Amino acid sequence: MKKSIFYWLTLPFTYWYNFFIEFTVWFKFQRLTKQNRLELEKDELRVDWIGRVYGVVNIPDEVLGAAEQIQQSYVLKEMGRFGKSLQNLGVADEVYPQMQEITGAGAYLVVFWPVVDRLNILLMLGNTLYTFIYGFLFYLVIRWFIFYNIFGKIADSISSIL
């Protein structure tokens, strides 16, 4: 119970702290990938407009007829050739691959992208509203303290004790 209360009280602060960390990671990643677009294209990788790095892994016919797990393990093995170019850029530790089968092509699309869960518009709007409510309640409490001269009463109590 205490953990959940503490969580809800600190949510505006922790969300925005993590949001700015993820925004910084995303901004540096997309800037770095766009600057090194030609180097990535040499290794058959492409960069889209938001900085995601993606490549296509073609499946040979003998693997194409096998089970989906075997196809995915082949794709994982082939992703090693992309790892060297990502390592040269220094982003291999920050990106996570996402594999999507290209229907009818016998290939997989592999997208390399850092995990940025908090860069979601709905989460941003919800936490903006929550932060506004939190700030407004804090403002009301301070106004209540000023209106009823609570600060003066606390100061008088402390001075009478001393």
mmCIF file of C-alpha atoms in Angstrom:
data_model
loop_
_atom_site.group_PDB
_atom_site.id
_atom_site.type_symbol
_atom_site.label_atom_id
_atom_site.label_comp_id
_atom_site.label_asym_id
_atom_site.label_seq_id
_atom_site.Cartn_x
_atom_site.Cartn_y
_atom_site.Cartn_z
ATOM 1 C CA MET A 1 0.000 0.000 0.000
ATOM 2 C CA LYS A 2 2.748 2.447 0.942
ATOM 3 C CA LYS A 3 4.656 1.636 -2.205
ATOM 4 C CA SER A 4 1.691 2.434 -4.419
ATOM 5 C CA ILE A 5 1.012 5.731 -2.608
ATOM 6 C CA PHE A 6 4.663 6.685 -2.937
ATOM 7 C CA TYR A 7 4.554 5.713 -6.610
ATOM 8 C CA TRP A 8 1.559 7.959 -7.335
ATOM 9 C CA LEU A 9 3.060 10.868 -5.396
ATOM 10 C CA THR A 10 6.358 10.722 -7.291
ATOM 11 C CA LEU A 11 4.925 9.879 -10.717
ATOM 12 C CA PRO A 12 5.126 13.395 -12.203
ATOM 13 C CA PHE A 13 8.780 13.698 -11.263
ATOM 14 C CA THR A 14 9.926 10.237 -12.337
ATOM 15 C CA TYR A 15 8.020 10.289 -15.620
ATOM 16 C CA TRP A 16 9.473 13.602 -16.798
ATOM 17 C CA TYR A 17 12.967 12.655 -15.665
ATOM 18 C CA ASN A 18 12.815 9.407 -17.668
ATOM 19 C CA PHE A 19 11.111 11.198 -20.568
ATOM 20 C CA PHE A 20 14.004 13.626 -20.975
ATOM 21 C CA ILE A 21 16.543 10.802 -20.736
ATOM 22 C CA GLU A 22 14.755 8.850 -23.482
ATOM 23 C CA PHE A 23 14.308 11.980 -25.582
ATOM 24 C CA THR A 24 18.053 12.642 -25.341
ATOM 25 C CA VAL A 25 18.836 9.044 -26.348
ATOM 26 C CA TRP A 26 16.426 9.246 -29.292
ATOM 27 C CA PHE A 27 17.723 12.649 -30.428
ATOM 28 C CA LYS A 28 21.380 11.567 -30.325
ATOM 29 C CA PHE A 29 20.542 8.278 -32.063
ATOM 30 C CA GLN A 30 18.601 9.845 -34.925
ATOM 31 C CA ARG A 31 21.215 12.591 -35.394
ATOM 32 C CA LEU A 32 24.039 10.029 -35.447
ATOM 33 C CA THR A 33 22.275 7.724 -37.899
ATOM 34 C CA LYS A 34 21.353 10.553 -40.250
ATOM 35 C CA GLN A 35 24.925 11.864 -40.236
ATOM 36 C CA ASN A 36 26.313 8.396 -41.053
ATOM 37 C CA ARG A 37 23.689 7.444 -43.613
ATOM 38 C CA LEU A 38 26.263 6.717 -46.359
ATOM 39 C CA GLU A 39 28.314 4.438 -44.127
ATOM 40 C CA LEU A 40 25.183 2.506 -43.177
ATOM 41 C CA GLU A 41 24.108 2.194 -46.814
ATOM 42 C CA LYS A 42 27.414 0.463 -47.596
ATOM 43 C CA ASP A 43 26.329 -2.314 -45.228
ATOM 44 C CA GLU A 44 22.850 -2.520 -46.822
ATOM 45 C CA LEU A 45 21.145 -0.582 -44.034
ATOM 46 C CA ARG A 46 18.745 2.299 -44.591
ATOM 47 C CA VAL A 47 17.725 5.216 -42.372
ATOM 48 C CA ASP A 48 14.192 6.624 -42.409
ATOM 49 C CA TRP A 49 13.017 10.135 -41.567
ATOM 50 C CA ILE A 50 12.896 9.620 -37.787
ATOM 51 C CA GLY A 51 16.282 7.932 -37.645
ATOM 52 C CA ARG A 52 15.333 4.262 -37.477
ATOM 53 C CA VAL A 53 17.882 1.933 -39.045
ATOM 54 C CA TYR A 54 16.476 -0.946 -41.024
ATOM 55 C CA GLY A 55 17.662 -3.657 -43.343
ATOM 56 C CA VAL A 56 16.218 -6.592 -45.244
ATOM 57 C CA VAL A 57 17.322 -10.185 -44.737
ATOM 58 C CA ASN A 58 16.457 -12.436 -47.678
ATOM 59 C CA ILE A 59 15.651 -16.037 -46.790
ATOM 60 C CA PRO A 60 17.075 -18.777 -49.041
ATOM 61 C CA ASP A 61 14.659 -21.331 -50.484
ATOM 62 C CA GLU A 62 15.827 -24.218 -48.266
ATOM 63 C CA VAL A 63 15.107 -22.146 -45.131
ATOM 64 C CA LEU A 64 11.932 -20.602 -46.545
ATOM 65 C CA GLY A 65 10.115 -23.950 -46.509
ATOM 66 C CA ALA A 66 11.069 -24.640 -42.873
ATOM 67 C CA ALA A 67 9.221 -23.696 -39.699
ATOM 68 C CA GLU A 68 8.955 -20.069 -38.644
ATOM 69 C CA GLN A 69 11.347 -20.576 -35.707
ATOM 70 C CA ILE A 70 14.049 -21.776 -38.092
ATOM 71 C CA GLN A 71 13.470 -18.770 -40.344
ATOM 72 C CA GLN A 72 13.778 -16.417 -37.377
ATOM 73 C CA SER A 73 16.958 -18.103 -36.170
ATOM 74 C CA TYR A 74 18.395 -17.660 -39.673
ATOM 75 C CA VAL A 75 17.466 -13.969 -39.533
ATOM 76 C CA LEU A 76 19.138 -13.655 -36.120
ATOM 77 C CA LYS A 77 22.285 -15.229 -37.544
ATOM 78 C CA GLU A 78 22.264 -12.856 -40.524
ATOM 79 C CA MET A 79 21.779 -9.828 -38.260
ATOM 80 C CA GLY A 80 25.405 -10.262 -37.215
ATOM 81 C CA ARG A 81 26.515 -8.553 -40.415
ATOM 82 C CA PHE A 82 24.532 -5.472 -39.389
ATOM 83 C CA GLY A 83 26.037 -5.518 -35.915
ATOM 84 C CA LYS A 84 29.498 -4.478 -37.087
ATOM 85 C CA SER A 85 28.301 -1.238 -38.651
ATOM 86 C CA LEU A 86 26.151 -0.449 -35.600
ATOM 87 C CA GLN A 87 29.158 -1.183 -33.389
ATOM 88 C CA ASN A 88 31.287 1.241 -35.423
ATOM 89 C CA LEU A 89 28.718 3.972 -34.795
ATOM 90 C CA GLY A 90 28.647 3.160 -31.085
ATOM 91 C CA VAL A 91 24.914 2.481 -30.923
ATOM 92 C CA ALA A 92 24.920 -1.322 -30.784
ATOM 93 C CA ASP A 93 24.287 -1.312 -27.021
ATOM 94 C CA GLU A 94 21.304 1.031 -27.272
ATOM 95 C CA VAL A 95 19.313 -0.498 -30.130
ATOM 96 C CA TYR A 96 16.989 -3.470 -30.121
ATOM 97 C CA PRO A 97 16.073 -5.379 -33.273
ATOM 98 C CA GLN A 98 12.496 -5.843 -34.337
ATOM 99 C CA MET A 99 11.814 -8.479 -36.993
ATOM 100 C CA GLN A 100 8.820 -8.311 -39.317
ATOM 101 C CA GLU A 101 8.090 -10.806 -42.054
ATOM 102 C CA ILE A 102 7.554 -9.261 -45.478
ATOM 103 C CA THR A 103 4.604 -11.211 -46.830
ATOM 104 C CA GLY A 104 5.089 -12.794 -50.217
ATOM 105 C CA ALA A 105 8.732 -11.731 -50.530
ATOM 106 C CA GLY A 106 10.568 -14.448 -48.626
ATOM 107 C CA ALA A 107 12.371 -11.860 -46.531
ATOM 108 C CA TYR A 108 12.335 -10.219 -43.124
ATOM 109 C CA LEU A 109 12.528 -6.522 -42.356
ATOM 110 C CA VAL A 110 14.822 -5.876 -39.392
ATOM 111 C CA VAL A 111 14.412 -2.506 -37.660
ATOM 112 C CA PHE A 112 17.018 -1.286 -35.171
ATOM 113 C CA TRP A 113 15.644 1.283 -32.765
ATOM 114 C CA PRO A 114 16.320 2.307 -29.154
ATOM 115 C CA VAL A 115 13.611 1.614 -26.597
ATOM 116 C CA VAL A 116 11.724 4.867 -26.103
ATOM 117 C CA ASP A 117 8.531 3.898 -24.305
ATOM 118 C CA ARG A 118 7.855 7.340 -22.860
ATOM 119 C CA LEU A 119 7.883 9.140 -26.223
ATOM 120 C CA ASN A 120 4.245 8.205 -26.687
ATOM 121 C CA ILE A 121 1.785 11.049 -27.297
ATOM 122 C CA LEU A 122 -0.924 9.545 -25.061
ATOM 123 C CA LEU A 123 1.495 9.044 -22.179
ATOM 124 C CA MET A 124 2.773 12.582 -22.627
ATOM 125 C CA LEU A 125 -0.745 14.043 -22.554
ATOM 126 C CA GLY A 126 -1.782 11.939 -19.570
ATOM 127 C CA ASN A 127 1.286 12.825 -17.556
ATOM 128 C CA THR A 128 0.976 16.496 -18.506
ATOM 129 C CA LEU A 129 -2.561 16.459 -17.127
ATOM 130 C CA TYR A 130 -1.443 14.572 -14.013
ATOM 131 C CA THR A 131 1.420 17.032 -13.438
ATOM 132 C CA PHE A 132 -0.963 19.967 -13.866
ATOM 133 C CA ILE A 133 -3.395 18.495 -11.317
ATOM 134 C CA TYR A 134 -0.521 17.754 -8.952
ATOM 135 C CA GLY A 135 0.790 21.320 -9.273
ATOM 136 C CA PHE A 136 -2.681 22.818 -8.826
ATOM 137 C CA LEU A 137 -3.236 20.826 -5.624
ATOM 138 C CA PHE A 138 0.163 21.960 -4.362
ATOM 139 C CA TYR A 139 -0.811 25.554 -5.159
ATOM 140 C CA LEU A 140 -4.087 25.159 -3.222
ATOM 141 C CA VAL A 141 -2.281 23.748 -0.176
ATOM 142 C CA ILE A 142 0.199 26.646 -0.173
ATOM 143 C CA ARG A 143 -2.665 29.149 -0.515
ATOM 144 C CA TRP A 144 -4.437 27.447 2.393
ATOM 145 C CA PHE A 145 -1.262 27.696 4.511
ATOM 146 C CA ILE A 146 -0.958 31.398 3.670
ATOM 147 C CA PHE A 147 -4.661 32.150 4.214
ATOM 148 C CA TYR A 148 -4.812 30.566 7.667
ATOM 149 C CA ASN A 149 -1.326 31.871 8.567
ATOM 150 C CA ILE A 150 -0.050 28.349 9.237
ATOM 151 C CA PHE A 151 3.541 29.414 8.560
ATOM 152 C CA GLY A 152 3.272 32.143 11.209
ATOM 153 C CA LYS A 153 1.790 29.722 13.746
ATOM 154 C CA ILE A 154 4.587 27.226 13.102
ATOM 155 C CA ALA A 155 7.198 29.965 13.511
ATOM 156 C CA ASP A 156 5.564 31.145 16.768
ATOM 157 C CA SER A 157 5.490 27.574 18.107
ATOM 158 C CA ILE A 158 9.156 27.042 17.312
ATOM 159 C CA SER A 159 10.169 30.386 18.821
ATOM 160 C CA SER A 160 8.203 29.661 22.029
ATOM 161 C CA ILE A 161 9.959 26.301 22.373
ATOM 162 C CA LEU A 162 13.371 27.880 21.946
#
